[in-house]
């Protein structure tokens, strides 16, 4: 009886009575020493999810991304490498909160009955984890659950989050998407990069520096760089000390650079040298440089999105192929980037709530959907319709043939499952090389409006309810009216407040024509919010 096995196995992973767990924007995430019972329960959910989907393989990624080393987390990956279906986030929350081992077994059965899941059929799960010290013990809690219900599993060890998403898709497409292991990933991306650079005689502009946040992106980037070869990929890797767990995300990583607006201390580079940072699980990328006067300049997710959209648009035009290209952003996108996409690139823009799953979903509406959050999560999705069009078109001139060929390879260069720092990095390098651009030329596409992000502690952040893709508050009742009145006083002013999905706080974003105005607007909106 799986029932008794669940109860017995669960007794080694008891849930503390005073804890309430929630599958949030990025799965479960908390202090690692609290996560043990959650991991066990996630194992049960993963097995049920696989059984529900006719034994398709489900992914489990153990990571806490850019959080401090003492944290950890877990998230589930659906068969095509996409994020878990929202209804199952709720089931995960329910199972994780069952008070006792018996209650857990009962909830498991209740869910199976409710969803008509045949729990005797085979369940398949693949697992990956980041470099955190707590990873192996949490893996054990997970596999204890998988063993209890007789699920088959493969442990892929230390891999980036996007690598695990890639592996899941490869398995479920029976290799059509690529070979289902870490090396298959380097081969697929690396070959596409080599072809786009070498076959076209394009040279990488200069050496550049990548900060790997002392996380899992470091070994992955070393392997990728080795596979590609230093003749066409001249990367200087810093913050790659994964054997010192306390250094993870410390004074480095995409989040550090974005919030501190400065180079990580380890990146000792000359002015005008382009740099990039990954986060702790390598699903987020930002670029930056110090200009000729030594001023820090950020090239964030918005800049990556506009670079990608304009390059793909150009290729499509030269290939004489009609593709409906669109860009998906969130409210955090700088107003200048949105203007640039609409007015200069002439492309449609959709704004969604924060969180990769929302952007990803919206991007599916286009033939080519470019989605990026300003913080650097994002990718480019090519629809089946677009891929067919690109594969089938017969070129009528050498120029058209060349662009078509590049477009075909470009699809393989970009991870289609989820935002991927390494894949995005190769994409940016290819585009800069093709355009013969350094960081300054890229930066010059448009000038960011000065902006400010503030974190506000409130008594209860759940009272803040938003609408219009988080750009407006509907509750508490009078707050939006006050924000509207304030914003009117600032040239190019825009501001919004939203409850964080990952921290117990409300975030306030403001932008305006000058730095002083942006800061003042953010401060005043934060003061309004802080009253609740
Ligand atoms: C999570 C999301 C990220 C979002 C961030 C917002 C994923 C994989 N990650 O890290 O997309 O930008 O949360 O955090 O979806 P916040 O709600 O605390 O502002
Ligand atoms: Mg991450």
XYZ file of C-alpha atoms and ligand atoms in Angstrom:
552
model
C 0.000 0.000 0.000
C 1.550 3.342 -0.997
C -0.443 4.834 1.860
C 1.515 3.105 4.574
C 4.765 3.654 2.752
C 4.060 7.365 2.543
C 3.274 7.548 6.255
C 6.376 5.614 7.170
C 8.706 7.603 4.896
C 7.135 10.914 5.857
C 7.771 10.225 9.543
C 11.458 10.906 8.845
C 10.541 14.355 7.454
C 8.075 15.779 9.982
C 6.452 19.144 9.493
C 6.797 21.620 12.371
C 3.338 22.596 13.591
C 3.923 26.328 13.484
C 4.901 26.566 9.814
C 2.790 27.579 6.836
C 4.307 26.973 3.409
C 3.374 28.526 0.066
C 4.391 27.658 -3.491
C 5.112 31.226 -4.615
C 6.443 32.989 -7.725
C 9.613 30.943 -7.640
C 8.358 27.768 -5.961
C 9.030 27.161 -2.266
C 11.899 29.225 -0.908
C 13.067 29.708 2.681
C 15.836 28.956 5.182
C 17.249 25.607 4.073
C 16.821 24.000 7.493
C 13.034 24.435 7.260
C 12.725 22.874 3.851
C 13.082 19.166 4.596
C 9.351 18.298 4.965
C 8.525 20.497 1.964
C 10.991 18.604 -0.218
C 9.423 15.302 0.759
C 5.972 16.558 -0.118
C 7.149 18.055 -3.406
C 8.348 14.560 -4.302
C 4.786 13.279 -3.917
C 3.420 16.127 -6.045
C 6.011 15.523 -8.782
C 5.080 11.846 -8.969
C 1.349 12.627 -9.123
C 1.935 15.280 -11.795
C 3.817 12.758 -13.931
C 1.098 10.144 -13.489
C -1.579 12.689 -14.352
C 0.261 13.462 -17.602
C 0.552 9.853 -18.800
C 3.968 9.313 -17.190
C 5.579 12.340 -18.851
C 8.808 13.321 -17.101
C 8.564 16.139 -14.547
C 11.544 18.218 -13.367
C 12.430 19.171 -9.797
C 15.000 21.943 -9.334
C 16.510 22.557 -5.897
C 17.694 26.164 -5.767
C 17.191 29.513 -4.079
C 18.599 31.543 -6.970
C 19.958 34.901 -5.810
C 19.088 34.390 -2.122
C 21.714 34.134 0.620
C 23.654 30.831 0.968
C 21.633 29.722 4.023
C 18.398 29.639 1.988
C 17.241 27.005 -0.410
C 14.144 26.284 -2.443
C 12.440 23.968 -4.864
C 10.357 24.326 -7.992
C 8.698 21.954 -10.419
C 9.099 21.899 -14.186
C 6.326 20.758 -16.535
C 6.923 18.418 -19.511
C 7.758 20.965 -22.211
C 10.237 22.602 -19.855
C 7.761 25.284 -18.846
C 6.942 26.305 -15.306
C 4.415 24.313 -13.291
C 0.751 24.802 -14.190
C -0.755 27.282 -11.688
C -3.470 24.904 -10.398
C -0.691 22.558 -9.289
C 1.009 25.336 -7.349
C -2.109 25.291 -5.188
C -2.020 21.482 -4.801
C 1.661 21.759 -3.842
C 0.794 24.303 -1.180
C -1.987 22.086 0.176
C 0.190 18.975 0.441
C 3.079 20.917 1.954
C 0.812 22.073 4.772
C -0.676 18.718 5.787
C -0.165 18.700 9.563
C 0.736 15.051 10.154
C 2.055 12.058 8.183
C -1.438 10.526 8.172
C -3.005 13.736 6.987
C -0.410 13.922 4.221
C -1.233 10.425 3.001
C -4.926 11.332 3.086
C -4.364 14.581 1.144
C -2.304 12.666 -1.403
C -5.146 10.218 -1.913
C -7.728 12.990 -2.014
C -5.814 14.779 -4.757
C -5.374 11.563 -6.729
C -9.126 10.878 -6.485
C -10.124 14.431 -7.305
C -7.943 14.516 -10.438
C -8.638 10.860 -11.335
C -4.969 9.960 -11.205
C -3.999 6.314 -11.522
C -1.293 6.087 -8.852
C -0.240 2.635 -10.009
C 1.100 3.862 -13.339
C 4.754 4.782 -13.633
C 5.945 8.228 -12.574
C 9.121 9.802 -13.964
C 11.104 12.625 -12.437
C 14.441 14.315 -13.202
C 16.246 16.314 -10.558
C 18.849 19.069 -10.555
C 20.301 21.295 -7.879
C 22.475 24.376 -7.500
C 25.748 24.521 -5.536
C 24.330 25.163 -2.064
C 25.632 23.029 0.802
C 22.107 22.058 1.815
C 21.395 20.525 -1.619
C 22.377 16.867 -1.011
C 20.319 16.475 2.199
C 17.288 18.041 0.549
C 17.739 15.756 -2.419
C 17.513 12.831 0.000
C 14.188 14.080 1.394
C 12.885 14.322 -2.158
C 14.028 10.863 -3.212
C 12.623 9.340 -0.003
C 9.199 10.434 -1.240
C 9.840 9.237 -4.781
C 10.944 5.854 -3.420
C 7.873 5.645 -1.188
C 5.539 5.915 -4.196
C 7.770 3.906 -6.533
C 8.592 6.769 -8.922
C 11.571 6.465 -11.295
C 14.049 9.286 -11.106
C 17.309 10.505 -12.597
C 19.547 12.841 -10.651
C 21.435 15.254 -12.928
C 23.481 16.627 -10.040
C 24.616 20.234 -10.116
C 23.044 21.974 -13.127
C 21.627 25.419 -13.803
C 17.862 25.894 -13.581
C 17.537 26.416 -17.367
C 19.632 23.295 -18.018
C 17.126 21.259 -16.035
C 14.249 22.826 -18.007
C 16.116 21.933 -21.213
C 16.669 18.313 -20.103
C 12.978 17.891 -19.248
C 11.936 19.093 -22.702
C 14.513 16.881 -24.431
C 13.242 13.801 -22.622
C 9.592 14.503 -23.352
C 10.234 15.259 -27.028
C 12.308 12.068 -27.297
C 15.453 13.947 -28.225
C 13.852 16.212 -30.827
C 14.772 19.278 -28.796
C 18.304 18.025 -28.054
C 20.181 15.337 -26.151
C 18.763 15.019 -22.637
C 21.839 15.680 -20.553
C 24.125 18.513 -19.554
C 26.594 17.891 -22.385
C 23.751 17.861 -24.896
C 22.986 21.382 -23.757
C 26.548 22.626 -24.370
C 26.571 20.943 -27.761
C 23.280 22.418 -28.889
C 23.987 25.987 -27.785
C 27.692 25.828 -28.524
C 27.195 24.512 -32.062
C 24.630 27.206 -32.823
C 27.001 29.878 -31.524
C 29.934 28.497 -33.521
C 27.890 28.418 -36.691
C 26.608 31.949 -36.266
C 30.107 33.278 -35.635
C 32.416 31.116 -37.720
C 30.295 30.378 -40.735
C 29.765 34.065 -41.217
C 33.308 35.096 -40.534
C 32.113 37.202 -37.618
C 34.563 38.039 -34.859
C 33.663 38.558 -31.241
C 34.441 42.217 -30.565
C 36.823 41.828 -27.621
C 37.342 39.889 -24.457
C 34.565 40.357 -21.899
C 34.099 39.511 -18.227
C 31.360 37.366 -16.720
C 30.594 37.275 -12.990
C 29.040 33.895 -12.118
C 27.857 34.846 -8.595
C 30.035 32.006 -7.215
C 27.202 29.712 -8.183
C 26.245 26.923 -10.546
C 26.643 29.192 -13.582
C 30.413 29.049 -13.027
C 31.118 25.401 -13.829
C 28.495 25.563 -16.574
C 30.070 28.592 -18.244
C 33.553 27.049 -17.967
C 32.296 23.929 -19.748
C 30.423 25.929 -22.380
C 33.463 28.119 -23.047
C 35.683 25.105 -23.368
C 33.287 23.474 -25.805
C 33.101 26.578 -27.986
C 36.803 27.378 -27.918
C 38.627 30.558 -26.990
C 39.180 31.643 -30.590
C 35.586 32.820 -30.877
C 34.510 33.079 -27.249
C 36.908 35.230 -25.292
C 35.437 35.166 -21.841
C 37.104 36.060 -18.569
C 35.211 34.265 -15.799
C 35.161 35.780 -12.290
C 33.332 34.770 -9.102
C 33.509 31.081 -9.902
C 34.401 29.812 -6.416
C 31.698 27.256 -5.848
C 33.814 25.380 -3.308
C 33.344 28.221 -0.877
C 29.589 28.134 -0.287
C 29.520 31.313 1.800
C 30.585 33.312 -1.270
C 27.476 32.475 -3.244
C 25.797 35.751 -4.316
C 28.033 37.673 -1.915
C 29.162 40.973 -3.435
C 28.445 39.568 -6.853
C 25.686 38.305 -9.119
C 22.984 39.980 -11.195
C 20.969 41.099 -8.185
C 23.967 42.746 -6.511
C 24.861 44.678 -9.660
C 21.287 45.738 -10.386
C 20.540 46.938 -6.883
C 23.975 48.432 -6.121
C 24.469 49.917 -9.585
C 28.169 49.106 -9.555
C 30.652 46.481 -10.680
C 31.175 43.464 -8.447
C 34.532 44.089 -6.705
C 36.040 41.012 -8.410
C 35.389 42.407 -11.900
C 38.466 44.558 -12.340
C 38.041 45.917 -15.826
C 39.012 48.964 -17.833
C 36.441 51.521 -18.877
C 34.348 50.521 -21.889
C 34.848 46.771 -21.382
C 31.541 44.951 -21.376
C 30.742 42.781 -18.373
C 27.880 40.467 -17.509
C 26.516 38.920 -14.310
C 24.496 35.770 -13.800
C 22.456 35.004 -10.697
C 22.835 32.001 -8.370
C 21.007 29.525 -10.622
C 21.879 31.153 -13.957
C 18.395 31.999 -15.167
C 18.994 35.727 -15.094
C 21.505 37.908 -16.976
C 22.475 41.547 -17.041
C 25.248 43.396 -18.837
C 27.023 46.591 -17.775
C 30.178 48.632 -18.277
C 31.964 51.693 -17.019
C 31.893 54.405 -19.659
C 34.878 56.466 -20.808
C 34.501 58.674 -17.739
C 34.261 55.701 -15.402
C 30.515 56.055 -14.828
C 28.652 52.802 -14.282
C 26.143 51.964 -17.025
C 23.644 49.128 -16.721
C 22.464 47.166 -19.767
C 19.495 45.427 -18.197
C 16.768 43.051 -19.367
C 15.050 45.882 -21.263
C 18.238 46.558 -23.220
C 18.635 42.846 -23.955
C 15.007 42.633 -25.128
C 15.349 45.595 -27.471
C 18.637 44.291 -28.840
C 17.108 40.868 -29.547
C 13.872 42.228 -30.996
C 15.611 44.621 -33.376
C 18.105 41.968 -34.537
C 15.460 39.309 -35.169
C 13.247 41.905 -36.856
C 16.159 42.812 -39.146
C 16.860 39.178 -40.010
C 13.191 38.534 -40.753
C 13.079 41.563 -43.027
C 16.223 40.517 -44.896
C 14.906 36.975 -45.181
C 11.694 38.433 -46.592
C 9.597 36.517 -44.131
C 6.502 37.884 -42.507
C 6.708 37.276 -38.759
C 4.527 38.777 -36.089
C 7.207 39.841 -33.584
C 6.232 41.260 -30.199
C 7.860 42.193 -26.910
C 6.554 41.357 -23.433
C 7.595 43.439 -20.432
C 6.426 44.170 -16.891
C 5.638 47.459 -15.172
C 9.320 47.657 -14.173
C 10.382 48.140 -17.797
C 11.891 51.564 -18.247
C 9.469 53.899 -20.037
C 12.160 54.750 -22.587
C 12.508 51.105 -23.595
C 8.775 50.777 -24.162
C 8.761 53.950 -26.262
C 11.739 52.718 -28.259
C 10.095 49.366 -29.031
C 6.816 50.963 -30.070
C 8.060 54.035 -31.902
C 11.477 53.127 -33.300
C 11.191 49.372 -33.751
C 7.475 49.621 -34.564
C 6.671 46.479 -32.587
C 3.747 45.769 -30.238
C 4.387 45.593 -26.477
C 2.400 43.637 -23.901
C 2.737 44.347 -20.172
C 2.119 41.480 -17.725
C 2.375 41.031 -13.956
C 5.827 40.221 -12.535
C 7.067 36.618 -12.725
C 8.457 34.604 -15.619
C 5.361 32.454 -16.055
C 3.201 35.476 -16.888
C 5.608 36.861 -19.468
C 6.213 33.452 -20.993
C 2.501 32.855 -21.391
C 1.933 36.237 -23.050
C 4.890 35.755 -25.407
C 3.222 32.670 -26.858
C 0.716 34.971 -28.576
C 3.332 36.077 -31.123
C 5.171 34.247 -33.923
C 8.286 35.483 -32.177
C 7.747 36.611 -28.588
C 10.655 38.405 -26.938
C 10.115 38.576 -23.202
C 12.348 40.076 -20.548
C 11.933 41.478 -17.081
C 14.146 44.498 -16.412
C 15.975 42.374 -13.799
C 17.260 40.078 -16.558
C 14.899 37.079 -16.627
C 13.834 36.346 -20.167
C 14.161 34.630 -23.502
C 12.803 34.595 -27.057
C 10.067 32.155 -28.059
C 9.554 31.021 -31.642
C 6.080 29.548 -32.231
C 5.658 26.340 -34.221
C 4.084 28.455 -36.926
C 7.163 30.678 -37.108
C 9.553 27.727 -37.089
C 7.637 26.094 -39.952
C 7.646 29.303 -41.964
C 11.368 29.764 -41.398
C 12.200 26.143 -42.248
C 10.054 25.953 -45.355
C 10.724 29.229 -47.127
C 12.724 28.833 -50.355
C 15.142 31.754 -50.710
C 15.336 33.612 -53.993
C 18.612 35.423 -53.525
C 21.918 34.750 -51.776
C 21.225 37.578 -49.318
C 17.860 36.142 -48.412
C 19.352 32.673 -48.061
C 21.994 33.968 -45.675
C 19.484 35.698 -43.390
C 17.206 32.692 -43.441
C 20.069 30.424 -42.458
C 21.002 32.680 -39.555
C 17.400 32.783 -38.397
C 17.263 28.968 -38.414
C 20.398 28.658 -36.306
C 19.269 31.460 -34.016
C 16.303 29.313 -32.918
C 18.732 26.677 -31.618
C 20.868 29.252 -29.839
C 17.996 30.384 -27.642
C 16.598 28.255 -24.839
C 12.905 27.999 -25.686
C 11.861 26.607 -22.335
C 12.639 29.434 -19.918
C 14.880 32.474 -19.436
C 18.482 31.269 -19.516
C 21.481 33.440 -18.644
C 23.998 31.360 -20.623
C 21.857 31.112 -23.729
C 21.007 34.826 -23.514
C 24.704 35.597 -23.091
C 25.567 33.794 -26.314
C 22.687 35.559 -28.047
C 23.916 38.998 -26.981
C 27.485 38.181 -28.019
C 26.322 37.004 -31.453
C 24.259 40.140 -32.002
C 26.994 42.526 -30.838
C 29.462 40.702 -33.101
C 27.162 40.914 -36.119
C 26.550 44.602 -35.538
C 30.207 45.340 -34.718
C 28.963 46.986 -31.562
C 30.622 47.616 -28.239
C 28.610 48.315 -25.083
C 28.313 52.014 -25.874
C 26.693 51.556 -29.287
C 24.246 49.136 -27.695
C 23.553 51.518 -24.815
C 22.956 54.379 -27.249
C 19.800 52.765 -28.637
C 17.856 54.765 -26.092
C 18.532 56.519 -22.796
C 16.878 55.125 -19.686
C 14.669 57.486 -17.728
C 16.126 57.974 -14.234
C 14.342 55.573 -11.890
C 14.230 54.402 -8.326
C 13.078 51.200 -6.640
C 12.226 51.278 -2.932
C 11.371 48.455 -0.562
C 8.719 49.395 1.999
C 7.959 47.359 5.117
C 4.235 47.278 5.863
C 2.064 45.594 8.473
C 0.251 43.383 5.981
C 1.313 43.402 2.360
C -1.678 41.320 1.292
C -3.940 44.379 1.575
C -2.218 45.776 -1.547
C -4.229 44.552 -4.520
C -3.315 45.550 -8.054
C -4.879 45.635 -11.499
C -3.699 46.509 -15.011
C -0.595 44.257 -14.844
C 0.322 45.643 -11.417
C 0.442 49.210 -12.687
C -2.467 50.360 -10.530
C -3.722 49.610 -7.025
C -7.384 48.880 -6.408
C -6.886 48.450 -2.669
C -6.353 50.082 -0.186
C -9.040 52.307 -1.624
C -7.565 55.813 -1.711
C -3.900 55.029 -2.349
C -4.002 54.978 -6.148
C -5.729 58.368 -6.237
C -2.935 59.824 -4.131
C -0.267 58.256 -6.358
C -2.010 59.620 -9.468
C -2.048 63.130 -8.031
C 1.642 62.937 -7.197
C 2.729 61.538 -10.548
C 1.051 64.421 -12.383
C 3.499 66.829 -10.799
C 6.559 65.206 -12.401
C 7.725 65.479 -15.960
C 7.601 61.991 -17.551
C 6.543 60.736 -14.119
C 5.331 57.187 -13.582
C 5.061 55.224 -10.351
C 3.453 52.090 -8.980
C 3.393 49.995 -5.818
C 2.974 46.218 -5.620
C 3.301 43.591 -2.934
C 6.419 41.468 -3.428
C 5.809 37.842 -4.256
C 9.049 36.720 -2.625
C 9.555 38.961 0.406
C 7.395 40.417 3.134
C 7.375 43.944 1.711
C 5.806 46.277 -0.832
C 7.946 47.512 -3.725
C 7.627 51.029 -5.071
C 8.973 51.951 -8.493
C 9.167 55.486 -9.845
C 10.677 57.106 -12.902
C 10.804 60.705 -14.078
C 12.730 63.066 -16.333
C 15.532 63.751 -13.870
C 17.248 61.741 -11.163
C 16.126 64.143 -8.441
C 12.498 63.926 -9.543
C 12.555 60.110 -9.776
C 14.004 59.836 -6.265
C 11.540 62.302 -4.813
C 8.561 60.634 -6.454
C 9.660 57.200 -5.188
C 10.136 58.569 -1.688
C 6.728 60.241 -1.597
C 4.898 57.200 -2.927
C 6.760 55.040 -0.386
C 5.563 57.379 2.374
C 1.953 56.875 1.300
C 2.388 53.096 1.196
C 4.137 52.990 4.572
C 0.960 54.252 6.263
C -0.653 50.814 5.792
C 10.894 35.707 -8.810
C 10.560 35.538 -10.262
C 11.006 36.739 -11.061
C 10.458 38.015 -10.482
C 10.756 38.107 -8.994
C 9.981 39.252 -8.406
C 10.636 33.529 -11.625
C 11.477 32.378 -12.098
N 11.241 34.368 -10.799
O 12.272 35.706 -8.614
O 10.553 36.578 -12.376
O 11.004 39.132 -11.121
O 10.336 36.915 -8.354
O 10.171 39.281 -7.045
O 9.480 33.675 -11.974
P 9.260 40.170 -6.116
O 7.842 39.709 -6.293
O 9.810 39.972 -4.769
O 9.419 41.587 -6.579
Mg 17.417 32.809 -10.628
